[in-house]
Amino acid sequence: MADAPADVAAVVSQLYVYPVKSCAGVRVEQAILLDTGLEFDRAWMVVDGRGEFLTQRELPRMALIQPQLKHFEMILRAPGMLALHIALDQVEAPSRVRLWGDEVAAYDMGPIAAQWFTDFLGVPARLVRFDPDHKRISSLHWTGGIEALNQFSDGYPVLVISEASLAQFNEKLMAKGFAAVGMERFRPNIVLGDPVDGLELMAHDEDRLDLLQIATEQGDVQLKPVKPCPRCPIPNIDPATALSSAEVGDTLQSYRQDARVNGAVTFGMNAIVLHGIGHLLRVGQRVGASYRFE
């Protein structure tokens, strides 16, 4: 990474993929980077009988649905349920679904999957897969006019958070008498950690970076942080129990109100892919970054 910016050095310390939107994530050692983000990230989504997307905001039990990615299938497990096997290369009927006001082309995954989700969630539900021929574009206002694609994510291909940000948050949380929480509460794709031989990252350095360059075997990946990630109540939900309590959101509210998004509480940065589609991201890869000055 001879030409990498030198303001900040980091490593990829964790990678997460969320195959089914709003269900549990999968921590992986490596993932292929696509123009829509990490391979299989938010490739599936749960919808109600009208085709509207469902999330943990209304159905915290979705946090207990654990995906596992195999070579040819995704296996979904949940308490009290037999495992549901979903082939990675098969879909059923075309459908149209709605996500944050967008009408999106998708494929219904059939009656067996629908019954499984309906039984576990207690509401009519169906599983759909994103139609790769559909172009769902991130907000051009935030991307600076760049057409960044994503699947069923809330709006951007990749979410980046640093370990330093979580450490600072947990210090504040524990000062109030609460137990520290894990990174999985904040559902990042890429977690930045400190390099062995470099300066430590400061909390929320990801907010201030103009470009991330990740050294892969195929060449550099370039990611551009474009929008702070506003936080809904999902971080209040314990992913191990699906129980919600307010201390996470209350602590964020005490110090993370962000003028860039009209005072919303933010944690982490949404990023878009500028270069490196098809490259393999791995835990441990070096990251170089430059600060953004405005």
PDB file of C-alpha atoms in Angstrom:
ATOM      1  CA  MET A   1       0.000   0.000   0.000  1.00  0.00           C
ATOM      2  CA  ALA A   2       2.795   2.352  -0.992  1.00  0.00           C
ATOM      3  CA  ASP A   3       0.464   5.110  -2.130  1.00  0.00           C
ATOM      4  CA  ALA A   4      -1.975   4.795   0.770  1.00  0.00           C
ATOM      5  CA  PRO A   5      -2.828   7.915   2.772  1.00  0.00           C
ATOM      6  CA  ALA A   6      -0.785   8.049   5.958  1.00  0.00           C
ATOM      7  CA  ASP A   7      -2.917  10.046   8.410  1.00  0.00           C
ATOM      8  CA  VAL A   8      -4.363   6.916  10.009  1.00  0.00           C
ATOM      9  CA  ALA A   9      -3.258   3.274  10.008  1.00  0.00           C
ATOM     10  CA  ALA A  10      -5.553   0.461  11.091  1.00  0.00           C
ATOM     11  CA  VAL A  11      -6.375  -3.175  10.446  1.00  0.00           C
ATOM     12  CA  VAL A  12      -9.600  -4.972   9.618  1.00  0.00           C
ATOM     13  CA  SER A  13     -10.228  -6.558  13.015  1.00  0.00           C
ATOM     14  CA  GLN A  14     -13.713  -7.999  12.397  1.00  0.00           C
ATOM     15  CA  LEU A  15     -16.010  -8.638   9.440  1.00  0.00           C
ATOM     16  CA  TYR A  16     -19.765  -9.207   9.663  1.00  0.00           C
ATOM     17  CA  VAL A  17     -22.360 -10.258   7.111  1.00  0.00           C
ATOM     18  CA  TYR A  18     -26.114 -10.027   7.781  1.00  0.00           C
ATOM     19  CA  PRO A  19     -27.658 -12.415   5.236  1.00  0.00           C
ATOM     20  CA  VAL A  20     -31.259 -11.774   6.337  1.00  0.00           C
ATOM     21  CA  LYS A  21     -32.018  -8.146   7.085  1.00  0.00           C
ATOM     22  CA  SER A  22     -32.583  -7.549  10.809  1.00  0.00           C
ATOM     23  CA  CYS A  23     -31.725 -11.120  11.818  1.00  0.00           C
ATOM     24  CA  ALA A  24     -28.480 -12.029  13.583  1.00  0.00           C
ATOM     25  CA  GLY A  25     -25.192 -11.370  11.848  1.00  0.00           C
ATOM     26  CA  VAL A  26     -22.493 -13.828  10.886  1.00  0.00           C
ATOM     27  CA  ARG A  27     -18.948 -13.035  11.936  1.00  0.00           C
ATOM     28  CA  VAL A  28     -16.622 -14.166   9.145  1.00  0.00           C
ATOM     29  CA  GLU A  29     -12.882 -14.266   8.545  1.00  0.00           C
ATOM     30  CA  GLN A  30     -13.208 -13.207   4.918  1.00  0.00           C
ATOM     31  CA  ALA A  31     -15.799 -11.923   2.472  1.00  0.00           C
ATOM     32  CA  ILE A  32     -15.901 -10.969  -1.199  1.00  0.00           C
ATOM     33  CA  LEU A  33     -16.603  -7.300  -1.794  1.00  0.00           C
ATOM     34  CA  LEU A  34     -19.364  -6.616  -4.331  1.00  0.00           C
ATOM     35  CA  ASP A  35     -20.660  -3.287  -5.595  1.00  0.00           C
ATOM     36  CA  THR A  36     -23.559  -3.760  -3.150  1.00  0.00           C
ATOM     37  CA  GLY A  37     -21.301  -4.456  -0.158  1.00  0.00           C
ATOM     38  CA  LEU A  38     -20.104  -7.757   1.298  1.00  0.00           C
ATOM     39  CA  GLU A  39     -21.321 -10.867  -0.522  1.00  0.00           C
ATOM     40  CA  PHE A  40     -24.697 -12.096   0.826  1.00  0.00           C
ATOM     41  CA  ASP A  41     -25.109  -9.029   3.059  1.00  0.00           C
ATOM     42  CA  ARG A  42     -28.828  -8.212   3.287  1.00  0.00           C
ATOM     43  CA  ALA A  43     -29.483 -10.448   0.282  1.00  0.00           C
ATOM     44  CA  TRP A  44     -32.691 -11.714   1.971  1.00  0.00           C
ATOM     45  CA  MET A  45     -35.406  -9.862   3.848  1.00  0.00           C
ATOM     46  CA  VAL A  46     -38.558 -10.731   5.787  1.00  0.00           C
ATOM     47  CA  VAL A  47     -41.776  -9.027   4.711  1.00  0.00           C
ATOM     48  CA  ASP A  48     -45.350  -9.029   5.929  1.00  0.00           C
ATOM     49  CA  GLY A  49     -48.409 -10.094   3.957  1.00  0.00           C
ATOM     50  CA  ARG A  50     -48.434  -6.759   2.096  1.00  0.00           C
ATOM     51  CA  GLY A  51     -44.771  -6.934   1.112  1.00  0.00           C
ATOM     52  CA  GLU A  52     -43.609  -4.361   3.693  1.00  0.00           C
ATOM     53  CA  PHE A  53     -40.261  -5.126   5.315  1.00  0.00           C
ATOM     54  CA  LEU A  54     -40.122  -6.336   8.921  1.00  0.00           C
ATOM     55  CA  THR A  55     -37.333  -5.527  11.371  1.00  0.00           C
ATOM     56  CA  GLN A  56     -36.323  -5.892  14.996  1.00  0.00           C
ATOM     57  CA  ARG A  57     -37.853  -2.470  15.616  1.00  0.00           C
ATOM     58  CA  GLU A  58     -41.288  -4.101  15.646  1.00  0.00           C
ATOM     59  CA  LEU A  59     -40.270  -7.742  16.143  1.00  0.00           C
ATOM     60  CA  PRO A  60     -37.279  -8.063  18.507  1.00  0.00           C
ATOM     61  CA  ARG A  61     -37.436 -11.871  18.189  1.00  0.00           C
ATOM     62  CA  MET A  62     -35.799 -11.506  14.797  1.00  0.00           C
ATOM     63  CA  ALA A  63     -32.526 -11.039  16.714  1.00  0.00           C
ATOM     64  CA  LEU A  64     -32.718 -14.717  17.734  1.00  0.00           C
ATOM     65  CA  ILE A  65     -32.755 -15.998  14.141  1.00  0.00           C
ATOM     66  CA  GLN A  66     -29.201 -17.213  13.497  1.00  0.00           C
ATOM     67  CA  PRO A  67     -28.051 -17.665   9.884  1.00  0.00           C
ATOM     68  CA  GLN A  68     -25.174 -19.920   8.904  1.00  0.00           C
ATOM     69  CA  LEU A  69     -23.639 -19.699   5.437  1.00  0.00           C
ATOM     70  CA  LYS A  70     -22.470 -22.938   3.862  1.00  0.00           C
ATOM     71  CA  HIS A  71     -21.053 -23.606   0.391  1.00  0.00           C
ATOM     72  CA  PHE A  72     -24.441 -24.191  -1.234  1.00  0.00           C
ATOM     73  CA  GLU A  73     -27.019 -23.131   1.332  1.00  0.00           C
ATOM     74  CA  MET A  74     -27.952 -20.843   4.171  1.00  0.00           C
ATOM     75  CA  ILE A  75     -29.187 -22.561   7.323  1.00  0.00           C
ATOM     76  CA  LEU A  76     -31.478 -20.591   9.645  1.00  0.00           C
ATOM     77  CA  ARG A  77     -31.923 -21.616  13.264  1.00  0.00           C
ATOM     78  CA  ALA A  78     -34.158 -20.164  15.975  1.00  0.00           C
ATOM     79  CA  PRO A  79     -35.243 -21.313  19.458  1.00  0.00           C
ATOM     80  CA  GLY A  80     -37.877 -24.031  19.327  1.00  0.00           C
ATOM     81  CA  MET A  81     -37.686 -24.345  15.530  1.00  0.00           C
ATOM     82  CA  LEU A  82     -36.296 -26.975  13.223  1.00  0.00           C
ATOM     83  CA  ALA A  83     -33.520 -25.639  11.001  1.00  0.00           C
ATOM     84  CA  LEU A  84     -34.600 -24.021   7.737  1.00  0.00           C
ATOM     85  CA  HIS A  85     -32.375 -24.727   4.730  1.00  0.00           C
ATOM     86  CA  ILE A  86     -32.279 -22.116   1.939  1.00  0.00           C
ATOM     87  CA  ALA A  87     -30.377 -22.904  -1.260  1.00  0.00           C
ATOM     88  CA  LEU A  88     -28.055 -20.081  -2.273  1.00  0.00           C
ATOM     89  CA  ASP A  89     -28.751 -20.559  -5.984  1.00  0.00           C
ATOM     90  CA  GLN A  90     -32.535 -21.019  -5.994  1.00  0.00           C
ATOM     91  CA  VAL A  91     -35.509 -18.673  -5.804  1.00  0.00           C
ATOM     92  CA  GLU A  92     -39.227 -19.036  -6.496  1.00  0.00           C
ATOM     93  CA  ALA A  93     -41.755 -16.488  -7.737  1.00  0.00           C
ATOM     94  CA  PRO A  94     -40.880 -12.871  -8.632  1.00  0.00           C
ATOM     95  CA  SER A  95     -42.395 -10.298  -6.304  1.00  0.00           C
ATOM     96  CA  ARG A  96     -42.334  -6.610  -5.437  1.00  0.00           C
ATOM     97  CA  VAL A  97     -41.594  -5.505  -1.876  1.00  0.00           C
ATOM     98  CA  ARG A  98     -41.261  -2.201  -0.058  1.00  0.00           C
ATOM     99  CA  LEU A  99     -38.331  -0.933   1.987  1.00  0.00           C
ATOM    100  CA  TRP A 100     -38.223   2.625   3.399  1.00  0.00           C
ATOM    101  CA  GLY A 101     -40.540   3.838   0.677  1.00  0.00           C
ATOM    102  CA  ASP A 102     -38.625   2.111  -2.131  1.00  0.00           C
ATOM    103  CA  GLU A 103     -40.423  -0.466  -4.248  1.00  0.00           C
ATOM    104  CA  VAL A 104     -37.875  -3.185  -4.883  1.00  0.00           C
ATOM    105  CA  ALA A 105     -37.854  -6.175  -7.214  1.00  0.00           C
ATOM    106  CA  ALA A 106     -37.347  -9.440  -5.338  1.00  0.00           C
ATOM    107  CA  TYR A 107     -38.016 -13.179  -5.416  1.00  0.00           C
ATOM    108  CA  ASP A 108     -40.288 -14.918  -2.958  1.00  0.00           C
ATOM    109  CA  MET A 109     -38.569 -17.904  -1.317  1.00  0.00           C
ATOM    110  CA  GLY A 110     -41.696 -20.057  -1.167  1.00  0.00           C
ATOM    111  CA  PRO A 111     -44.282 -21.406   1.280  1.00  0.00           C
ATOM    112  CA  ILE A 112     -41.960 -23.458   3.508  1.00  0.00           C
ATOM    113  CA  ALA A 113     -39.829 -20.440   4.357  1.00  0.00           C
ATOM    114  CA  ALA A 114     -42.956 -18.318   4.786  1.00  0.00           C
ATOM    115  CA  GLN A 115     -44.456 -20.771   7.261  1.00  0.00           C
ATOM    116  CA  TRP A 116     -41.191 -20.997   9.216  1.00  0.00           C
ATOM    117  CA  PHE A 117     -40.975 -17.223   9.695  1.00  0.00           C
ATOM    118  CA  THR A 118     -44.703 -16.934  10.393  1.00  0.00           C
ATOM    119  CA  ASP A 119     -44.526 -19.614  13.077  1.00  0.00           C
ATOM    120  CA  PHE A 120     -41.522 -18.116  14.823  1.00  0.00           C
ATOM    121  CA  LEU A 121     -42.485 -14.453  14.619  1.00  0.00           C
ATOM    122  CA  GLY A 122     -46.190 -14.926  15.263  1.00  0.00           C
ATOM    123  CA  VAL A 123     -47.250 -12.679  12.388  1.00  0.00           C
ATOM    124  CA  PRO A 124     -47.798 -13.399   8.674  1.00  0.00           C
ATOM    125  CA  ALA A 125     -44.342 -13.284   7.128  1.00  0.00           C
ATOM    126  CA  ARG A 126     -42.509 -14.279   3.981  1.00  0.00           C
ATOM    127  CA  LEU A 127     -38.843 -14.492   3.064  1.00  0.00           C
ATOM    128  CA  VAL A 128     -37.711 -12.754  -0.126  1.00  0.00           C
ATOM    129  CA  ARG A 129     -34.396 -12.443  -1.938  1.00  0.00           C
ATOM    130  CA  PHE A 130     -33.138  -9.303  -3.644  1.00  0.00           C
ATOM    131  CA  ASP A 131     -33.318  -9.364  -7.436  1.00  0.00           C
ATOM    132  CA  PRO A 132     -29.715  -8.695  -8.571  1.00  0.00           C
ATOM    133  CA  ASP A 133     -31.009  -7.114 -11.772  1.00  0.00           C
ATOM    134  CA  HIS A 134     -32.678  -4.382  -9.723  1.00  0.00           C
ATOM    135  CA  LYS A 135     -30.647  -1.227  -9.132  1.00  0.00           C
ATOM    136  CA  ARG A 136     -31.249   0.209  -5.671  1.00  0.00           C
ATOM    137  CA  ILE A 137     -29.136   3.345  -5.401  1.00  0.00           C
ATOM    138  CA  SER A 138     -27.932   5.087  -2.260  1.00  0.00           C
ATOM    139  CA  SER A 139     -28.839   8.745  -1.734  1.00  0.00           C
ATOM    140  CA  LEU A 140     -26.992  10.748  -4.373  1.00  0.00           C
ATOM    141  CA  HIS A 141     -27.030  13.706  -2.000  1.00  0.00           C
ATOM    142  CA  TRP A 142     -24.776  11.860   0.443  1.00  0.00           C
ATOM    143  CA  THR A 143     -22.652  10.043  -2.124  1.00  0.00           C
ATOM    144  CA  GLY A 144     -21.834  13.222  -4.019  1.00  0.00           C
ATOM    145  CA  GLY A 145     -23.560  11.984  -7.152  1.00  0.00           C
ATOM    146  CA  ILE A 146     -21.861   8.583  -7.204  1.00  0.00           C
ATOM    147  CA  GLU A 147     -24.294   5.743  -7.998  1.00  0.00           C
ATOM    148  CA  ALA A 148     -23.605   3.372  -5.112  1.00  0.00           C
ATOM    149  CA  LEU A 149     -25.680   0.190  -5.141  1.00  0.00           C
ATOM    150  CA  ASN A 150     -27.024  -1.779  -2.207  1.00  0.00           C
ATOM    151  CA  GLN A 151     -29.440  -4.636  -1.647  1.00  0.00           C
ATOM    152  CA  PHE A 152     -31.779  -4.649   1.377  1.00  0.00           C
ATOM    153  CA  SER A 153     -29.536  -2.525   3.626  1.00  0.00           C
ATOM    154  CA  ASP A 154     -31.066   0.609   5.101  1.00  0.00           C
ATOM    155  CA  GLY A 155     -29.366   2.652   2.409  1.00  0.00           C
ATOM    156  CA  TYR A 156     -25.622   2.138   1.925  1.00  0.00           C
ATOM    157  CA  PRO A 157     -23.369  -0.795   0.994  1.00  0.00           C
ATOM    158  CA  VAL A 158     -20.996  -0.911   4.004  1.00  0.00           C
ATOM    159  CA  LEU A 159     -21.077   0.193   7.645  1.00  0.00           C
ATOM    160  CA  VAL A 160     -17.702   0.908   9.275  1.00  0.00           C
ATOM    161  CA  ILE A 161     -17.086   1.236  13.040  1.00  0.00           C
ATOM    162  CA  SER A 162     -13.836   1.344  15.002  1.00  0.00           C
ATOM    163  CA  GLU A 163     -13.037  -0.620  18.131  1.00  0.00           C
ATOM    164  CA  ALA A 164     -12.025   2.689  19.699  1.00  0.00           C
ATOM    165  CA  SER A 165     -15.567   4.018  19.287  1.00  0.00           C
ATOM    166  CA  LEU A 166     -17.036   0.991  21.041  1.00  0.00           C
ATOM    167  CA  ALA A 167     -14.441   1.214  23.819  1.00  0.00           C
ATOM    168  CA  GLN A 168     -15.333   4.845  24.512  1.00  0.00           C
ATOM    169  CA  PHE A 169     -19.038   4.014  24.457  1.00  0.00           C
ATOM    170  CA  ASN A 170     -18.555   1.157  26.926  1.00  0.00           C
ATOM    171  CA  GLU A 171     -16.591   3.428  29.273  1.00  0.00           C
ATOM    172  CA  LYS A 172     -19.574   5.771  29.370  1.00  0.00           C
ATOM    173  CA  LEU A 173     -22.020   2.883  29.762  1.00  0.00           C
ATOM    174  CA  MET A 174     -20.086   1.300  32.631  1.00  0.00           C
ATOM    175  CA  ALA A 175     -19.718   4.691  34.355  1.00  0.00           C
ATOM    176  CA  LYS A 176     -23.518   4.605  34.650  1.00  0.00           C
ATOM    177  CA  GLY A 177     -23.364   1.164  36.276  1.00  0.00           C
ATOM    178  CA  PHE A 178     -24.295  -0.947  33.245  1.00  0.00           C
ATOM    179  CA  ALA A 179     -22.406  -3.860  31.706  1.00  0.00           C
ATOM    180  CA  ALA A 180     -20.355  -3.349  28.561  1.00  0.00           C
ATOM    181  CA  VAL A 181     -21.926  -4.456  25.277  1.00  0.00           C
ATOM    182  CA  GLY A 182     -20.434  -6.128  22.225  1.00  0.00           C
ATOM    183  CA  MET A 183     -19.894  -4.748  18.749  1.00  0.00           C
ATOM    184  CA  GLU A 184     -22.794  -6.874  17.466  1.00  0.00           C
ATOM    185  CA  ARG A 185     -25.223  -4.348  19.005  1.00  0.00           C
ATOM    186  CA  PHE A 186     -24.235  -1.859  16.302  1.00  0.00           C
ATOM    187  CA  ARG A 187     -24.291  -4.234  13.330  1.00  0.00           C
ATOM    188  CA  PRO A 188     -21.175  -3.088  11.410  1.00  0.00           C
ATOM    189  CA  ASN A 189     -19.763  -4.797   8.330  1.00  0.00           C
ATOM    190  CA  ILE A 190     -16.154  -3.744   8.835  1.00  0.00           C
ATOM    191  CA  VAL A 191     -14.564  -3.106  12.222  1.00  0.00           C
ATOM    192  CA  LEU A 192     -11.322  -1.137  12.366  1.00  0.00           C
ATOM    193  CA  GLY A 193      -8.726  -2.047  14.972  1.00  0.00           C
ATOM    194  CA  ASP A 194      -5.313  -0.695  15.900  1.00  0.00           C
ATOM    195  CA  PRO A 195      -2.280  -1.864  13.914  1.00  0.00           C
ATOM    196  CA  VAL A 196       0.458  -3.665  15.816  1.00  0.00           C
ATOM    197  CA  ASP A 197       3.087  -1.109  14.825  1.00  0.00           C
ATOM    198  CA  GLY A 198       1.096   2.093  14.511  1.00  0.00           C
ATOM    199  CA  LEU A 199      -0.731   4.783  16.417  1.00  0.00           C
ATOM    200  CA  GLU A 200      -3.957   3.877  18.137  1.00  0.00           C
ATOM    201  CA  LEU A 201      -7.206   4.980  16.510  1.00  0.00           C
ATOM    202  CA  MET A 202      -9.122   7.674  18.304  1.00  0.00           C
ATOM    203  CA  ALA A 203     -12.796   7.129  19.096  1.00  0.00           C
ATOM    204  CA  HIS A 204     -14.936   7.952  16.051  1.00  0.00           C
ATOM    205  CA  ASP A 205     -11.979   8.481  13.741  1.00  0.00           C
ATOM    206  CA  GLU A 206     -14.226   6.819  11.157  1.00  0.00           C
ATOM    207  CA  ASP A 207     -16.372   9.989  11.245  1.00  0.00           C
ATOM    208  CA  ARG A 208     -13.441  12.061  10.055  1.00  0.00           C
ATOM    209  CA  LEU A 209     -11.958   9.901   7.287  1.00  0.00           C
ATOM    210  CA  ASP A 210     -12.139  10.789   3.610  1.00  0.00           C
ATOM    211  CA  LEU A 211     -11.038   7.490   2.083  1.00  0.00           C
ATOM    212  CA  LEU A 212     -10.247   3.990   3.367  1.00  0.00           C
ATOM    213  CA  GLN A 213      -7.735   1.912   1.415  1.00  0.00           C
ATOM    214  CA  ILE A 214      -7.593  -1.762   2.378  1.00  0.00           C
ATOM    215  CA  ALA A 215      -4.661  -3.813   1.112  1.00  0.00           C
ATOM    216  CA  THR A 216      -5.899  -7.105  -0.376  1.00  0.00           C
ATOM    217  CA  GLU A 217      -4.130  -9.806  -2.373  1.00  0.00           C
ATOM    218  CA  GLN A 218      -5.874  -8.547  -5.528  1.00  0.00           C
ATOM    219  CA  GLY A 219      -4.929  -4.904  -4.912  1.00  0.00           C
ATOM    220  CA  ASP A 220      -6.318  -2.032  -2.871  1.00  0.00           C
ATOM    221  CA  VAL A 221      -9.976  -1.696  -1.992  1.00  0.00           C
ATOM    222  CA  GLN A 222     -11.189   1.888  -1.725  1.00  0.00           C
ATOM    223  CA  LEU A 223     -14.159   2.741   0.460  1.00  0.00           C
ATOM    224  CA  LYS A 224     -15.485   6.261   0.977  1.00  0.00           C
ATOM    225  CA  PRO A 225     -17.354   7.087   4.193  1.00  0.00           C
ATOM    226  CA  VAL A 226     -20.279   9.260   3.140  1.00  0.00           C
ATOM    227  CA  LYS A 227     -22.924   9.469   5.862  1.00  0.00           C
ATOM    228  CA  PRO A 228     -23.027   9.077   9.649  1.00  0.00           C
ATOM    229  CA  CYS A 229     -25.281   6.191  10.644  1.00  0.00           C
ATOM    230  CA  PRO A 230     -28.370   7.434  12.522  1.00  0.00           C
ATOM    231  CA  ARG A 231     -29.400   5.022  15.250  1.00  0.00           C
ATOM    232  CA  CYS A 232     -32.856   3.585  15.833  1.00  0.00           C
ATOM    233  CA  PRO A 233     -33.777   1.542  18.951  1.00  0.00           C
ATOM    234  CA  ILE A 234     -32.210  -1.705  17.626  1.00  0.00           C
ATOM    235  CA  PRO A 235     -28.952  -1.281  19.643  1.00  0.00           C
ATOM    236  CA  ASN A 236     -31.127  -1.433  22.776  1.00  0.00           C
ATOM    237  CA  ILE A 237     -31.999  -5.049  21.917  1.00  0.00           C
ATOM    238  CA  ASP A 238     -29.752  -7.690  23.493  1.00  0.00           C
ATOM    239  CA  PRO A 239     -28.948 -10.030  20.576  1.00  0.00           C
ATOM    240  CA  ALA A 240     -28.662 -12.991  22.958  1.00  0.00           C
ATOM    241  CA  THR A 241     -32.107 -12.611  24.516  1.00  0.00           C
ATOM    242  CA  ALA A 242     -34.077 -10.233  22.223  1.00  0.00           C
ATOM    243  CA  LEU A 243     -34.940  -8.213  25.343  1.00  0.00           C
ATOM    244  CA  SER A 244     -34.800  -4.444  25.045  1.00  0.00           C
ATOM    245  CA  SER A 245     -33.606  -1.936  27.605  1.00  0.00           C
ATOM    246  CA  ALA A 246     -32.953   1.759  27.201  1.00  0.00           C
ATOM    247  CA  GLU A 247     -29.427   2.251  28.555  1.00  0.00           C
ATOM    248  CA  VAL A 248     -27.643   1.903  25.194  1.00  0.00           C
ATOM    249  CA  GLY A 249     -29.809   4.472  23.448  1.00  0.00           C
ATOM    250  CA  ASP A 250     -29.815   6.780  26.467  1.00  0.00           C
ATOM    251  CA  THR A 251     -26.023   6.717  26.647  1.00  0.00           C
ATOM    252  CA  LEU A 252     -25.704   7.460  22.931  1.00  0.00           C
ATOM    253  CA  GLN A 253     -28.148  10.319  23.333  1.00  0.00           C
ATOM    254  CA  SER A 254     -25.909  11.862  25.981  1.00  0.00           C
ATOM    255  CA  TYR A 255     -22.968  12.477  23.636  1.00  0.00           C
ATOM    256  CA  ARG A 256     -23.616  11.402  20.025  1.00  0.00           C
ATOM    257  CA  GLN A 257     -26.171  13.905  18.700  1.00  0.00           C
ATOM    258  CA  ASP A 258     -24.875  14.778  15.242  1.00  0.00           C
ATOM    259  CA  ALA A 259     -25.504  18.120  13.539  1.00  0.00           C
ATOM    260  CA  ARG A 260     -24.719  16.555  10.151  1.00  0.00           C
ATOM    261  CA  VAL A 261     -28.002  14.652  10.325  1.00  0.00           C
ATOM    262  CA  ASN A 262     -30.136  17.277  12.061  1.00  0.00           C
ATOM    263  CA  GLY A 263     -29.215  16.217  15.572  1.00  0.00           C
ATOM    264  CA  ALA A 264     -29.952  12.510  15.199  1.00  0.00           C
ATOM    265  CA  VAL A 265     -27.888  10.126  17.313  1.00  0.00           C
ATOM    266  CA  THR A 266     -25.189   8.476  15.177  1.00  0.00           C
ATOM    267  CA  PHE A 267     -22.645   5.703  15.639  1.00  0.00           C
ATOM    268  CA  GLY A 268     -20.491   4.446  12.756  1.00  0.00           C
ATOM    269  CA  MET A 269     -20.169   5.602   9.165  1.00  0.00           C
ATOM    270  CA  ASN A 270     -21.935   4.392   6.058  1.00  0.00           C
ATOM    271  CA  ALA A 271     -19.464   3.906   3.213  1.00  0.00           C
ATOM    272  CA  ILE A 272     -19.623   3.262  -0.518  1.00  0.00           C
ATOM    273  CA  VAL A 273     -17.354   1.173  -2.737  1.00  0.00           C
ATOM    274  CA  LEU A 274     -15.119   3.170  -5.091  1.00  0.00           C
ATOM    275  CA  HIS A 275     -12.688   0.441  -6.136  1.00  0.00           C
ATOM    276  CA  GLY A 276     -11.979  -3.224  -5.522  1.00  0.00           C
ATOM    277  CA  ILE A 277     -15.187  -5.004  -6.546  1.00  0.00           C
ATOM    278  CA  GLY A 278     -14.485  -8.729  -6.507  1.00  0.00           C
ATOM    279  CA  HIS A 279     -11.578  -8.417  -4.078  1.00  0.00           C
ATOM    280  CA  LEU A 280     -11.425 -10.618  -0.988  1.00  0.00           C
ATOM    281  CA  LEU A 281     -11.503  -8.804   2.333  1.00  0.00           C
ATOM    282  CA  ARG A 282      -9.869 -10.636   5.231  1.00  0.00           C
ATOM    283  CA  VAL A 283      -9.488 -10.027   8.938  1.00  0.00           C
ATOM    284  CA  GLY A 284      -6.006  -8.673   9.556  1.00  0.00           C
ATOM    285  CA  GLN A 285      -5.637  -6.697   6.326  1.00  0.00           C
ATOM    286  CA  ARG A 286      -3.987  -3.296   6.647  1.00  0.00           C
ATOM    287  CA  VAL A 287      -6.018  -0.133   6.240  1.00  0.00           C
ATOM    288  CA  GLY A 288      -4.688   3.320   5.385  1.00  0.00           C
ATOM    289  CA  ALA A 289      -6.800   6.444   5.586  1.00  0.00           C
ATOM    290  CA  SER A 290      -6.686  10.198   5.240  1.00  0.00           C
ATOM    291  CA  TYR A 291      -8.600  12.732   7.290  1.00  0.00           C
ATOM    292  CA  ARG A 292     -11.291  14.768   5.568  1.00  0.00           C
ATOM    293  CA  PHE A 293     -11.020  18.535   5.916  1.00  0.00           C
ATOM    294  CA  GLU A 294     -14.040  20.638   5.019  1.00  0.00           C
TER     295      GLU A 294
END
